[in-house]
Amino acid sequence: MLRQGRGRLPLIGVVALAGSVTVLALPTVLGRAVDAVVADGEVGRWVLIACWLIALGIACDIVEVLAGTACVAGTTAWLRDRLVRQVLASGSPATSRFGTGDLVTRVSSNAHDAAQAGPATVTALAAVVPPAGSLVLLTLIDPLLAAAFFGGVVVVIMVLWAFTRRTAEISLAYQETQGRIAAALTEALAGIRTITSAGTVSKEQRRILGPLPQLHEQGLRTWRVLARSGAQAAVVGPLVLIAVLAVGGVQLVRGRITPGDYFAAAQYAVIGAGLGSLTGVLGELGRARAGITRAAELTAAEPVAYGTLSLPAGPGRLVFDGVVVRAGQNVLLDDVDLDLPGGAAVAVVGPSGAGKSVLAAVAGRLRDPDAGQVRLDGMPLGALSHAALRLAVKCAFERPVLVGSTVGEAISVGNVPSVPLLHAARATHVHDFVSRMPKRYATSLAEAPMSGGEAQRLGLARAWTAERLLILDDATSSLDTATELQISETLMGDPQRRTRLIVTHRAATASRADLVVWLDRGRVRAVGPHHELWADPGYREVFG
């Protein structure tokens, strides 16, 4: 975070240091003016220097605020960009432990908190210069003044140290609680129709707002720490000033310091006591540390690694070689060996929990196996470049997420020319209902109410441009019988002869496939044509 702000942090450091030097110089100059008044000397010169110092201090403050704001804005944008890229590059397996709302909170508000780290660090370091310089200058005036000053400042530093440590702990807990509330709210919004129809609105309200008392308590703890530290600093500050004034008064009476020195010493005591006002900056540091901790949890997620190779020419032969997929202690796929011929329509069937969707995800490299390998035309999927893999392999899902602002963008995802888009739309019978929309493919998704079947057809059209392998994970389950039959005929008679891996619960779909893979409890129970497997009572039970 500090390196990211290196373009502006040096400027912030320079102007903060210049401001600190100005603060240190002003009491000495004013002290000289006092001595000049007492001795009937030249007062105007010292007053003029003091005015210049004040103007310089104001200019430094303005530049520091502007540079600090620009630094925070730029760093926030950089961090948000990095976090979004990291989340998208890591994929579902790496980010599934974070709720959607929690991810949004980390990318939005927590990233802004983290971006305060650079300017707050520089400001806090620069704030050490005035009290340290005051100690040195008081020593030059009179060592006893420095001793009185030093004792009080040490106490103030201890108060600030404790405040910073406690603020970081509480801020992290506060941000984590915010993330839990956001995650619960996002889940509820995604299932709002189910919640409304089930009559569980009150229950969901209690679940979402359940952590609110914790958030309230953490907020109160923040204010208590701030109040306690502020009160302690408010007590110690005047004591430092009184001590310096008392010692300085004695030394003035004894003739060991001048009236100007006494005035300067009082000002330096005020500067040292002003350390207590750093609670705001140190509070920012604490929140920044908490924000960075939460951002680091995302950046620690391993992105999906792609190779650099392209696919050789081939029919789309898909091979699973000893594939094992685990989720904790559960084995989702157990030593799966399959050799699926290129250009075939392969149905994947089995009871719920058999591993059908996991097999489809591994085939599309939406997740990597824990053991074994998947090859397409002899090439391991992990060795393919991102572009080669995603051109060759595309997936359609039971509940597609439509990305884009218009219906056309939802199909093309912004990177498919119009001719293939229309071809895919006609092949999946999307064109039929889109043509009836007010602006056809330019219709806004928000203004295009669609049934579950129509949304599935859009998702299927989006995947239709696969060059080598088309994967359908129960992607026709919401279609009416007539439409499903039409799309199934198009799919089975694919003129491009791509390999099609179709997860289905329908016997009719399995019967039209060239080959059926029967999964049971993560293992391949049988592979063969539907009419041959139908003789097994266990196979018939899969379809009820």
PDB file of C-alpha atoms in Angstrom, residues 416-423:
ATOM      1  CA  VAL A 416     -18.641 -12.221 -30.166  1.00  0.00           C
ATOM      2  CA  PRO A 417     -19.451 -10.658 -33.587  1.00  0.00           C
ATOM      3  CA  SER A 418     -23.074 -10.145 -34.529  1.00  0.00           C
ATOM      4  CA  VAL A 419     -23.292 -12.990 -37.065  1.00  0.00           C
ATOM      5  CA  PRO A 420     -22.304 -15.767 -34.600  1.00  0.00           C
ATOM      6  CA  LEU A 421     -24.582 -14.096 -32.039  1.00  0.00           C
ATOM      7  CA  LEU A 422     -27.584 -14.386 -34.325  1.00  0.00           C
ATOM      8  CA  HIS A 423     -26.641 -17.928 -35.274  1.00  0.00           C
TER       9      HIS A 423
END
